[in-house]
Short mmCIF file of C-alpha atoms and ligand atoms in Angstrom, two decimals:
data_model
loop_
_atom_site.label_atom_id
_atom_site.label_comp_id
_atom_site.label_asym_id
_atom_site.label_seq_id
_atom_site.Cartn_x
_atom_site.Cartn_y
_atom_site.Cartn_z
CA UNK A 1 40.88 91.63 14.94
CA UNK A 2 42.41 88.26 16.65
CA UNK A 3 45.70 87.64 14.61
CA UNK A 4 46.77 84.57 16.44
CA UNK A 5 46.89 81.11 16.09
CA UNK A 6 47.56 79.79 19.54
CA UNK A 7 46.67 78.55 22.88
CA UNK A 8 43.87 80.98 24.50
CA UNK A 9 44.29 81.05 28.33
CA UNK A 10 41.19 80.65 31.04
CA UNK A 11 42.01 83.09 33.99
CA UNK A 12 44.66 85.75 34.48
CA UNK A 13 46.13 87.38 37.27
CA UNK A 14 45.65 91.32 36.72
CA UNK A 15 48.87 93.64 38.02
CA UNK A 16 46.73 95.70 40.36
CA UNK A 17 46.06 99.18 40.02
CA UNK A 18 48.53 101.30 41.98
CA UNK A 19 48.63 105.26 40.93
CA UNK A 20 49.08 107.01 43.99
CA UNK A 21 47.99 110.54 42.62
CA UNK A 22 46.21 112.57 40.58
CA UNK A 23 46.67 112.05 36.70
CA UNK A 24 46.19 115.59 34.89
CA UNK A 25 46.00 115.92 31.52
CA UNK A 26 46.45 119.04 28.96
CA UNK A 27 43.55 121.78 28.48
CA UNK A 28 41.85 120.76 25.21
CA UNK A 29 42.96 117.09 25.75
CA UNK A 30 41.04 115.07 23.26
CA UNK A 31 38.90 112.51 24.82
CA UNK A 32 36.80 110.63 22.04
CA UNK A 33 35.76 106.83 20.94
CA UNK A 34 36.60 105.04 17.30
CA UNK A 35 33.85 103.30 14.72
CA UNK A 36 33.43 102.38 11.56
CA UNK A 37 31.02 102.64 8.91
CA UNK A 38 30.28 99.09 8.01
CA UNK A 39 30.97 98.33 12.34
CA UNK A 40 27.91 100.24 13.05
CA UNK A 41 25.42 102.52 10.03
CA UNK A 42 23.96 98.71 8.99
CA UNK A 43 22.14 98.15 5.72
CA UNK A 44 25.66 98.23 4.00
CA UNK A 45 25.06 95.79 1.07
CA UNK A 46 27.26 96.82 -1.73
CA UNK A 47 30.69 96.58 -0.35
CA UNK A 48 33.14 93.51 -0.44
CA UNK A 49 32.42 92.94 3.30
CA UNK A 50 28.62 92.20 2.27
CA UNK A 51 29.91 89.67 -0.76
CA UNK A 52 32.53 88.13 2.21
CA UNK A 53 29.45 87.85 4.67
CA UNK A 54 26.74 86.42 1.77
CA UNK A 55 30.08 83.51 1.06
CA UNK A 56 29.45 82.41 4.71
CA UNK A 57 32.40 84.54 5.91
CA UNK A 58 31.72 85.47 9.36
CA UNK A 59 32.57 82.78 11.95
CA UNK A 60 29.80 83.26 14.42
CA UNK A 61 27.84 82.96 11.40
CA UNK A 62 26.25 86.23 12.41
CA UNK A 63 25.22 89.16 10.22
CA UNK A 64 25.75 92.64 10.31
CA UNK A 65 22.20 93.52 9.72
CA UNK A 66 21.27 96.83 11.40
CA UNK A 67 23.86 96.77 13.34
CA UNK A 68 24.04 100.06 15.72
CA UNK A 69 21.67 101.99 13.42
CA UNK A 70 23.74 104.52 12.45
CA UNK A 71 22.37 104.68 8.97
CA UNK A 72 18.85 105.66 10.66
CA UNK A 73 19.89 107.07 14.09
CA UNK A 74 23.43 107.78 14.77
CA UNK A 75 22.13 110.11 16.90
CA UNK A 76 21.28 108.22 19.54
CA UNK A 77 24.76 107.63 20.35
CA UNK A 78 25.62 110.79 19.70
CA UNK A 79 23.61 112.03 22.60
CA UNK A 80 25.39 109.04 24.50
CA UNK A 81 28.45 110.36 23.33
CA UNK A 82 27.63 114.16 24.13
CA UNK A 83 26.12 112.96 28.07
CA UNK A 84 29.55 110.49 28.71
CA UNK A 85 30.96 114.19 28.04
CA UNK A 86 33.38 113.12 24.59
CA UNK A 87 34.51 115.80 23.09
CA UNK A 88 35.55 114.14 20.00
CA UNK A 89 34.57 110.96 17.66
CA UNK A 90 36.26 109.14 15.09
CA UNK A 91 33.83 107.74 12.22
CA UNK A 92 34.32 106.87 8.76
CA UNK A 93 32.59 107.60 5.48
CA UNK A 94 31.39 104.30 3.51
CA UNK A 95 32.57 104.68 0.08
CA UNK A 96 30.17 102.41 -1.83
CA UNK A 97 27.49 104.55 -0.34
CA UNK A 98 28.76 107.79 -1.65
CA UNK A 99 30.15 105.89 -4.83
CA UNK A 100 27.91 103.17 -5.41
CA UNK A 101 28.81 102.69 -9.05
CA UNK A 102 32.00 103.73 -10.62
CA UNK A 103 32.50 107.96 -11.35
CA UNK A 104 28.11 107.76 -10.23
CA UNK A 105 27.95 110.01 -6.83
CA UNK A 106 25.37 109.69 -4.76
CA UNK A 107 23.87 112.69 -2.95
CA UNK A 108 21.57 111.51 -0.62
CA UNK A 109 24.87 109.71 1.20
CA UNK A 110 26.55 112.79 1.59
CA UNK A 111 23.54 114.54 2.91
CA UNK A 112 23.42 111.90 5.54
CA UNK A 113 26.99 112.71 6.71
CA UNK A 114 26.63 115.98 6.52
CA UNK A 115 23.54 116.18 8.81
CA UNK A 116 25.65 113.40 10.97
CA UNK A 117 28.48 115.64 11.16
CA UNK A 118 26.75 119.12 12.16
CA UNK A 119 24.39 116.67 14.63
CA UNK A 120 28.32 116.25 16.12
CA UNK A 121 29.12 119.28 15.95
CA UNK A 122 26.26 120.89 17.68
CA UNK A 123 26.94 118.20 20.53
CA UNK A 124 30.14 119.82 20.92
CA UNK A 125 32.10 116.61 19.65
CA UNK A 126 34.83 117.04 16.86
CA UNK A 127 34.08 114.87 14.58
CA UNK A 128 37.64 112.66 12.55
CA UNK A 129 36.51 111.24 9.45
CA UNK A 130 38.17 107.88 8.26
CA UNK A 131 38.20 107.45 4.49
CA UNK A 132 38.40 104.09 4.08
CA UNK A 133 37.88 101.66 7.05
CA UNK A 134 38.33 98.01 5.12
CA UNK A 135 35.13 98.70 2.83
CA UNK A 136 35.21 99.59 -0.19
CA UNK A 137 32.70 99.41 -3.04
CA UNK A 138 32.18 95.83 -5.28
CA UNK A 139 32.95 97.69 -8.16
CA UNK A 140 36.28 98.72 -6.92
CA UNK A 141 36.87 95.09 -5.42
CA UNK A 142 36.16 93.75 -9.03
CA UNK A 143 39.03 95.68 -10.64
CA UNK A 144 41.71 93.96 -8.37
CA UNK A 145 41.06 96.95 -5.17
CA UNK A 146 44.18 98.59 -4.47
CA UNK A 147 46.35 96.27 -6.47
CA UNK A 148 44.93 97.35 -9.54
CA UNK A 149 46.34 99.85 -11.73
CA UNK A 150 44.58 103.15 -11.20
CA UNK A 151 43.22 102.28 -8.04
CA UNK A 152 45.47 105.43 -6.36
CA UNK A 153 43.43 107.54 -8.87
CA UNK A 154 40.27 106.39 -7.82
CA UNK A 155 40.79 106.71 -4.56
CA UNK A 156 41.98 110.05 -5.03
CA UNK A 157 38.80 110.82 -6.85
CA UNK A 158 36.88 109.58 -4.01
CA UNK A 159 38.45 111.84 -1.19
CA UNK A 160 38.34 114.83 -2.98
CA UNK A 161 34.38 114.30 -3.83
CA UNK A 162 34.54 113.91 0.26
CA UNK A 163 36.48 116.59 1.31
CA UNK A 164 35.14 118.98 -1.26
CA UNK A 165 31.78 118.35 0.09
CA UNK A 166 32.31 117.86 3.75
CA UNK A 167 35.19 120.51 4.40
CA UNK A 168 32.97 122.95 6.24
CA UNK A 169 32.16 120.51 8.41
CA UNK A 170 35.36 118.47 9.29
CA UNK A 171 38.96 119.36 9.41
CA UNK A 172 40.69 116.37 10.68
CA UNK A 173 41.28 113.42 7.77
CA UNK A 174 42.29 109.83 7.92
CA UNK A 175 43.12 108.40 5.01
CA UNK A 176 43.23 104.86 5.79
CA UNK A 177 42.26 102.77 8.71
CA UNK A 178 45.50 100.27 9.19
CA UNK A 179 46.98 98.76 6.00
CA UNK A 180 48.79 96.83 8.15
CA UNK A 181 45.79 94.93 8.87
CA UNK A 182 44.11 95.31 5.94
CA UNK A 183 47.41 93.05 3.79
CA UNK A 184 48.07 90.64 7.08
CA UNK A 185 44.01 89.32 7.39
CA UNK A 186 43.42 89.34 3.26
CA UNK A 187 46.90 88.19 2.27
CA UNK A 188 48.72 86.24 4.90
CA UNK A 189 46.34 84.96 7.84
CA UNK A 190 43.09 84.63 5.39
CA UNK A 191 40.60 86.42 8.19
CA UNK A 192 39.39 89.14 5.71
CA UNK A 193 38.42 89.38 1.97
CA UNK A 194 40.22 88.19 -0.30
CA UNK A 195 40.57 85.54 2.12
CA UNK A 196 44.25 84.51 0.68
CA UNK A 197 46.46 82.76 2.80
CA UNK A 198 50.60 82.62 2.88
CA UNK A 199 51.03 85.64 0.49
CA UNK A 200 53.27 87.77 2.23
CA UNK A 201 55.14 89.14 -1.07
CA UNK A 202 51.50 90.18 -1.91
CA UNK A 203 50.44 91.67 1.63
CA UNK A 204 53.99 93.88 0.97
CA UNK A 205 52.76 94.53 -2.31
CA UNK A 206 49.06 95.73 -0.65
CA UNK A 207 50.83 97.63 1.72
CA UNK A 208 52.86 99.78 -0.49
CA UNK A 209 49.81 100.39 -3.05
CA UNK A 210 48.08 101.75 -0.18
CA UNK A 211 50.91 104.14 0.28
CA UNK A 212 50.89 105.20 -2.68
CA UNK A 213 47.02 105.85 -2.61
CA UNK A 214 47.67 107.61 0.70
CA UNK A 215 50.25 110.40 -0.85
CA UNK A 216 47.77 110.91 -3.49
CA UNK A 217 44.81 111.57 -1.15
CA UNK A 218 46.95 113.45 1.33
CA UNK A 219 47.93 116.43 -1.47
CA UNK A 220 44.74 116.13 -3.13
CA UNK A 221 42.98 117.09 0.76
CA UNK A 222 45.15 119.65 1.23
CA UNK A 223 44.35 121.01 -2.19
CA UNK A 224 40.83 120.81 -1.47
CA UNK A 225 41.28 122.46 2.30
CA UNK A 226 44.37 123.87 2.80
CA UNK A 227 43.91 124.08 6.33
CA UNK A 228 42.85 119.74 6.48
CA UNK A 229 45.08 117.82 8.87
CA UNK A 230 45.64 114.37 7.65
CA UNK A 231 46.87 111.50 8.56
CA UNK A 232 46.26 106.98 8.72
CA UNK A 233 45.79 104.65 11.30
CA UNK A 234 48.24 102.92 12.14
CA UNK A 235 47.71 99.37 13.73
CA UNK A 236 51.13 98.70 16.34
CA UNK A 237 51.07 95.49 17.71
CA UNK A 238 54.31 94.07 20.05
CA UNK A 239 56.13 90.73 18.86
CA UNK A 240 57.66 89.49 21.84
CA UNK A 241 59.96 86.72 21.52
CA UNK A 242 58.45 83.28 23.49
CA UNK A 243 62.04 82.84 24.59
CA UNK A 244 64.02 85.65 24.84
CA UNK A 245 67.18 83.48 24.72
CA UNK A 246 66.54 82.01 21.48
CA UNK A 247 68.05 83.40 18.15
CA UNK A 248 65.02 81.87 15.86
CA UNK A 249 62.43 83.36 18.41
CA UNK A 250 64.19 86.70 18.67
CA UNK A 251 64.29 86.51 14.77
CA UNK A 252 60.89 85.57 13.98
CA UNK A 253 59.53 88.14 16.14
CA UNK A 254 61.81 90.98 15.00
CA UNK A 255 60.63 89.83 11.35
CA UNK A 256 57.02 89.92 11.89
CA UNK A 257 57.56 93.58 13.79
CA UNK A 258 59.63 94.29 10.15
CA UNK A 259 56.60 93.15 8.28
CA UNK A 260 53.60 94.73 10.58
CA UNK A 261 55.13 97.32 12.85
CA UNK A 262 57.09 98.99 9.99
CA UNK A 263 56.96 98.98 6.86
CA UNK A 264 53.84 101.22 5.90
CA UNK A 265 55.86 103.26 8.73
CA UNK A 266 59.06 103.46 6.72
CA UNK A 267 57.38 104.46 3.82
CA UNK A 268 55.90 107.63 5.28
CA UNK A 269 59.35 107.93 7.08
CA UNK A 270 61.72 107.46 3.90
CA UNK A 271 60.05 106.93 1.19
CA UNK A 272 61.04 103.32 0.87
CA UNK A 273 60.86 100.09 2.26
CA UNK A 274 63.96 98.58 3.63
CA UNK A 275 65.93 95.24 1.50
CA UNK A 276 64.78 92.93 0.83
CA UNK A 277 61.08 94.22 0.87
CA UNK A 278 62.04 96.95 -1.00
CA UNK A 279 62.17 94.57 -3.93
CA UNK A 280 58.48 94.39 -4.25
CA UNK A 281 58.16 97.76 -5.53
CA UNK A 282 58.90 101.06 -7.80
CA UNK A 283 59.12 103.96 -6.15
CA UNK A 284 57.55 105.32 -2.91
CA UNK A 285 59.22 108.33 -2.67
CA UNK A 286 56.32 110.87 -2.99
CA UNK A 287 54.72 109.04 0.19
CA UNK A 288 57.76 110.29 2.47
CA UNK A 289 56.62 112.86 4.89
CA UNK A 290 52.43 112.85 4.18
CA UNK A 291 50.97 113.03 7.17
CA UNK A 292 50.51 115.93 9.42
CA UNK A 293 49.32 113.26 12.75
CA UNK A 294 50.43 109.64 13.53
CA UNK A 295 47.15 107.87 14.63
CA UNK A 296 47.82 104.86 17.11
CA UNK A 297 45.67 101.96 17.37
CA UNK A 298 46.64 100.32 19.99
CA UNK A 299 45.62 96.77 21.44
CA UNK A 300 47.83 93.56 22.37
CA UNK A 301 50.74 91.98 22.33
CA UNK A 302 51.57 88.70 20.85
CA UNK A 303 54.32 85.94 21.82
CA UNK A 304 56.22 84.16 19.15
CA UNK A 305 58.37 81.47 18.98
CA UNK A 306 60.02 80.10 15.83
CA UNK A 307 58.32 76.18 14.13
CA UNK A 308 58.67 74.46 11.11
CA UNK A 309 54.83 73.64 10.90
CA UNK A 310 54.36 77.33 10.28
CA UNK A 311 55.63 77.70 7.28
CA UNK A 312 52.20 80.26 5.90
CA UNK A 313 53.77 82.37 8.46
CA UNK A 314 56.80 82.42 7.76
CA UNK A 315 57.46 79.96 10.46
CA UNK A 316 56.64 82.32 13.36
CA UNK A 317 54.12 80.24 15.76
CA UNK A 318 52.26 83.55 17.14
CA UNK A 319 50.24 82.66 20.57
CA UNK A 320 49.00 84.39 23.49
CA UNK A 321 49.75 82.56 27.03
CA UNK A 322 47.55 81.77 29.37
CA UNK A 323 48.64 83.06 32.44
CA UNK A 324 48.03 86.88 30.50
CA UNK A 325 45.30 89.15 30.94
CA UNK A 326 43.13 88.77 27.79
CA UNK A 327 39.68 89.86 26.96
CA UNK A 328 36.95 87.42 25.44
CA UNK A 329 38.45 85.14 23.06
CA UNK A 330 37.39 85.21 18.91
CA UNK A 331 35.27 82.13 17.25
CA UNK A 332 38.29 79.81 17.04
CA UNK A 333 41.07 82.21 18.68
CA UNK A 334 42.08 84.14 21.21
CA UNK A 335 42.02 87.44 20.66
CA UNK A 336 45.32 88.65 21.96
CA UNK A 337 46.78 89.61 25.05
CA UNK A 338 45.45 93.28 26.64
CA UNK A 339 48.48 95.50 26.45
CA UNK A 340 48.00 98.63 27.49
CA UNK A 341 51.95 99.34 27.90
CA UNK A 342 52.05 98.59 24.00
CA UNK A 343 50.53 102.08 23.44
CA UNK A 344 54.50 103.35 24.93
CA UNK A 345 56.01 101.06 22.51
CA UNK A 346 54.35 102.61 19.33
CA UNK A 347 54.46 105.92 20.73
CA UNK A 348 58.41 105.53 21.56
CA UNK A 349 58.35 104.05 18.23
CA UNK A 350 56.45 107.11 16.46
CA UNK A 351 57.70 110.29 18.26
CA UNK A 352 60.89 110.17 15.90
CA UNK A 353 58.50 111.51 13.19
CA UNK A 354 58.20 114.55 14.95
CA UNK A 355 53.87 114.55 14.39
CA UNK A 356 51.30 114.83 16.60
CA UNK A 357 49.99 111.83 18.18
CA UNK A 358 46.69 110.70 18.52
CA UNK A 359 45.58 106.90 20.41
CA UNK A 360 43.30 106.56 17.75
CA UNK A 361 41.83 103.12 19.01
CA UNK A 362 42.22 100.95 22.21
CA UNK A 363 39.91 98.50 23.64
CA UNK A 364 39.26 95.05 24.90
CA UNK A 365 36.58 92.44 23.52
CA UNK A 366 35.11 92.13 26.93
CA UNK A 367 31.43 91.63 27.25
CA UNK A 368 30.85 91.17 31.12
CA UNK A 369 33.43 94.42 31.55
CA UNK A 370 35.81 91.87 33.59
CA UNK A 371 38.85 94.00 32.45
CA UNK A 372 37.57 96.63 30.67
CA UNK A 373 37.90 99.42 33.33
CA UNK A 374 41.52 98.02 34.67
CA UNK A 375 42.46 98.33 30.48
CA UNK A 376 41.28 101.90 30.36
CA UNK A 377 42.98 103.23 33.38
CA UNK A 378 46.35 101.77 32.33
CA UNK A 379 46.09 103.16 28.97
CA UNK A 380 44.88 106.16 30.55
CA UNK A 381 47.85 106.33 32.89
CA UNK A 382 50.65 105.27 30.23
CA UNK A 383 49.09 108.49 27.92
CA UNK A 384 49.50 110.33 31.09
CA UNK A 385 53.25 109.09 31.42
CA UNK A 386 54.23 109.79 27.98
CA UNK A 387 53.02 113.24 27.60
CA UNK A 388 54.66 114.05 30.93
CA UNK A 389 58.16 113.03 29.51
CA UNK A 390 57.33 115.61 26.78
CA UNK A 391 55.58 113.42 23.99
CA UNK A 392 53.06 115.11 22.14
CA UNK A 393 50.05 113.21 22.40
CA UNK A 394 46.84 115.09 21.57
CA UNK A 395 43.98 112.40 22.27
CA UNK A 396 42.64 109.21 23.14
CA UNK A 397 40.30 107.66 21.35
CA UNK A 398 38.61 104.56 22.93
CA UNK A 399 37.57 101.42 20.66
CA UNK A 400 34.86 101.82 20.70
CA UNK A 401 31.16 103.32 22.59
CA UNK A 402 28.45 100.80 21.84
CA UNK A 403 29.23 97.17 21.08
CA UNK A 404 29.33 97.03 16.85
CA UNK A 405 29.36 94.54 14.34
CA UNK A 406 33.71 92.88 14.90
CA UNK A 407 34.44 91.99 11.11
CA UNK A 408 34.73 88.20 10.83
CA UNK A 409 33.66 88.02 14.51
CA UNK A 410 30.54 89.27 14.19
CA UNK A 411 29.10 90.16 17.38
CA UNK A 412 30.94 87.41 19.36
CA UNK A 413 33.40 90.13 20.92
CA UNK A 414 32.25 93.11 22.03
CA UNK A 415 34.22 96.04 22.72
CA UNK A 416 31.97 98.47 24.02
CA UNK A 417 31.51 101.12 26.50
CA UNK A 418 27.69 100.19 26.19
CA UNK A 419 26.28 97.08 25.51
CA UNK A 420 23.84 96.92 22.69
CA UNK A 421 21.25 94.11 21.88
CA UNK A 422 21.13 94.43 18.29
CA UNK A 423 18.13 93.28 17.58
CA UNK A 424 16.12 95.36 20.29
CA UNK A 425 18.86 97.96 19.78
CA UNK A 426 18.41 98.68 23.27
CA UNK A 427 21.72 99.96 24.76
CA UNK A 428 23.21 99.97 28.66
CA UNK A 429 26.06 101.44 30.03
CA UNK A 430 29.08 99.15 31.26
CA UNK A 431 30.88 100.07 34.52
CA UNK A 432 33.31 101.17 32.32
CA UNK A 433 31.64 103.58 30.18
CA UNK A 434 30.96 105.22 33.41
CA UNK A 435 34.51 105.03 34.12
CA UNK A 436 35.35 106.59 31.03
CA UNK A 437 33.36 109.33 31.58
CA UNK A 438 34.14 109.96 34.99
CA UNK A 439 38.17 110.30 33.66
CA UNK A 440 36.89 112.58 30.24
CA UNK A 441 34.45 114.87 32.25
CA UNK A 442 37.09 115.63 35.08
CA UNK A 443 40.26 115.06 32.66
CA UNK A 444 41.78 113.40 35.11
CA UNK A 445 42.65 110.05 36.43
CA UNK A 446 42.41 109.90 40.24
CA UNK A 447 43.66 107.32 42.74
CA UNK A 448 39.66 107.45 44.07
CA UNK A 449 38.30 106.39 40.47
CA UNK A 450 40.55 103.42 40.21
CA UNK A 451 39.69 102.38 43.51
CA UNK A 452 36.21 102.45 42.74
CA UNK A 453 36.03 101.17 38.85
CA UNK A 454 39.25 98.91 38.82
CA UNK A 455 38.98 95.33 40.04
CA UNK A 456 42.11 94.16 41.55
CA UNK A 457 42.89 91.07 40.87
CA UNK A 458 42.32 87.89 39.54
CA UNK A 459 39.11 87.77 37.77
CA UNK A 460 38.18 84.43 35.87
CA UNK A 461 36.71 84.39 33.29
C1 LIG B 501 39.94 97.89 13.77
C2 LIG B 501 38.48 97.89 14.17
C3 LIG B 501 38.19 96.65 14.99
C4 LIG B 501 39.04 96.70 16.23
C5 LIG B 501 38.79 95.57 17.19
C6 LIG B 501 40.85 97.56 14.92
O1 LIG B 501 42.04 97.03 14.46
O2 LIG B 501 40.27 99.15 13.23
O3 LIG B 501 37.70 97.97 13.02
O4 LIG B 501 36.85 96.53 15.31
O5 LIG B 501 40.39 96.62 15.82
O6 LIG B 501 39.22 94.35 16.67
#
């Protein structure tokens, strides 16, 4: 999701890669890849994305159509997934399938998982199942969505029709796909339905109903399956001041990190946002301590400096240089700068929680594969680092396998590991879906695979 507003750069000048040995990682590592159900089952038509692409929505003016087929054959990427040697795969459930009219469930959706889920399974590939990843059903978006009264009930309802029927299958629970996001692109930047701009007192508002949803869904899981692990996605991005000698740049970016980075963070952490935001609510102390995993999704970092013209944004100008390595740039804006050292930050960020951690996304709109393979072996390596100064990190998940349908993007960026023509459906490996595999099937990095997958330097775009 590009979050920016600024300048979008034209080459870059790539640090080159320089490990100089071999990159172990734990027995029973998790190596998987990320998607989501409206990114890739297609023929999803009763969800407020469908209602936000019918307004003329989507900036390539694209539409999601098929788009990867999951709805029909998931399992072709399954087998992908199974020959690139994954052991595990993140997907979500789409709740205005399973619920397409208020308290009315629908079995034939759940079958569909279900078969989905053992297909996984007998691939040898662990499936994670996301909740709720930005869809939700129209009837649900009518009542107000999560700031509606009730909506935590709902919700509720929802995952424990899910986990009731797909415990046997799947142990491993997200509850939501990154709030964060979610509140910033419908409330404050306008990129996702409801397509409001400037509300940031609403976005905290969002934020903390989600919470609040979250606590509810976590007990009611582990009610359900005693034995569930759940947790949410977080979405950790890095502000970094344009200047770092100016006040009003340091302070803009340490207020958007207050706003993103943290709050849904500090809610889980202590039950409570910190003042002033903690004006916007009642209490959140039932959300402290619900999660059993952090999941980290992982992508850029983005410069800020302070102006008076940006006063939707609380006057933070937020940009990505030129002179930075970036993937393909959005409709109108770039992106965001590839960051693979931003996956330390949230972990350094995280560990204080004392969970599990799990990259649950990191990627790179990159359709050519021009950085692709130097992003995945830096991520790679910083996992590598962290664990080895004792951070628990159980998995990587890459965003994503086959190129999918990129919200109000459409299929301008494409992030991945195989290309995919969506109208022939037709799929091909990138060099760096090879890559990947290479690094999953030995799990290992080596100073020989860099050498062979990782372009040094300089590549224009
Ligand atoms: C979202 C994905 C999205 C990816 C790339 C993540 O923040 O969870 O749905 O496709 O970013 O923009």
């Amino acid at each position: 999701m590009p979050f920016s507003s600024g300048v979008n750069g034209s080459s870059a000048a790539y640090p080159a890669p320089s490990a100089s040995s071999v990159q172990k990682f734990p027995e029973g590592f998790l190596w998987g890849i990320s998607t989501a159900a409206h990114q890739v089952e297609g023929g999803n038509c009763n969800n407020q994305w469908s209602d936000w692409e019918a307004a003329g929505r989507i900036r390539s003016g694209d539409s999601c159509g098929l788009a990867c087929d999951w709805w029909n054959n998931a399992e072709v990427d399954f087998d992908l997934a199974q020959g690139m040697g994954l052991n595990s795969l993140r997907l979500s459930v789409e709740w205005s399938r399973i619920e397409p009219e208020e308290g009315e469930w629908n079995p034939k959706a759940i079958e569909r998982y279900r078969q989905m889920l053992d297909g996984l399974r007998r691939r040898g590939i662990r499936p994670m199942i996301c909740l709720h990843h930005f869809t939700h059903p129209r009837w649900f978006e009518a009542k107000g969505a999560f700031l509606a009264p009730g909506a935590g009930v709902l919700f509720e309802r929802f995952a424990r029709h899910v986990v009731r029927e797909l415990k046997d299958l799947c142990q491993d629970w997200v509850t939501f796909n990154e709030p964060n996001v979610f509140a910033a692109l419908g409330y404050v930047m306008g990129d996702f339905p409801p397509g409001r701009t400037g509300e940031v007192v609403t976005a905290v508002r969002t934020i903390n109903a989600f919470a609040l949803a979250h606590a509810r869904a976590y007990r009611a899981i582990h009610e359900v399956q005693p034995e569930a692990r759940v947790g949410w996605a977080h979405n950790y991005v890095v502000f970094q001041p344009a200047n770092a000698k100016s006040g009003p740049d340091r302070w803009i970016a340490g207020l958007l990190s207050e706003l993103f980075n943290e709050s849904f963070l500090r809610i889980i952490e202590h039950g409570r946002l910190s003042f002033p935001l903690n004006l916007t609510n009642g209490s959140l102390s039932e959300v402290q301590g619900t999660c059993d995993f952090i999941g980290l999704n992982v992508y850029s970092r983005f410069h800020v400096s302070f102006g008076l013209q940006h006063a939707s944004q609380l006057f933070g100008n937020v940009f990505v240089p030129p002179d930075v390595p970036q993937g393909d740039p959005g409709v109108d804006k770039p992106y965001g700068e590839a960051y693979p050292q931003a996956i330390r930050a949230a972990v350094k960020r995280t560990a204080g929680l004392g969970k599990p951690i799990y990259i649950l996304e990191n990627g790179v709109p990159d359709a050519t594969d021009r950085i692709r393979p130097w992003l995945i072996v830096n991520a790679v390596r910083e996992v590598h680092s962290l664990i080895q100064e004792g951070h628990d990190i159980r998995g990587y998940f890459h965003w994503t396998l086959t190129d999918n349908f990129e919200w109000s993007e459409g299929w301008r960026l494409r992030f991945g590991l195989l290309a995919l023509d969506p109208v022939t459906q037709q799929r091909t490996m990138r060099n760096s879906g090879r890559l990947y595999s290479a690094i999953v099937r030995g799990n290992q990095l080596t100073p020989a695979l860099e050498a062979e997958y990782v372009l040094p330097v300089n590549s224009a775009r």
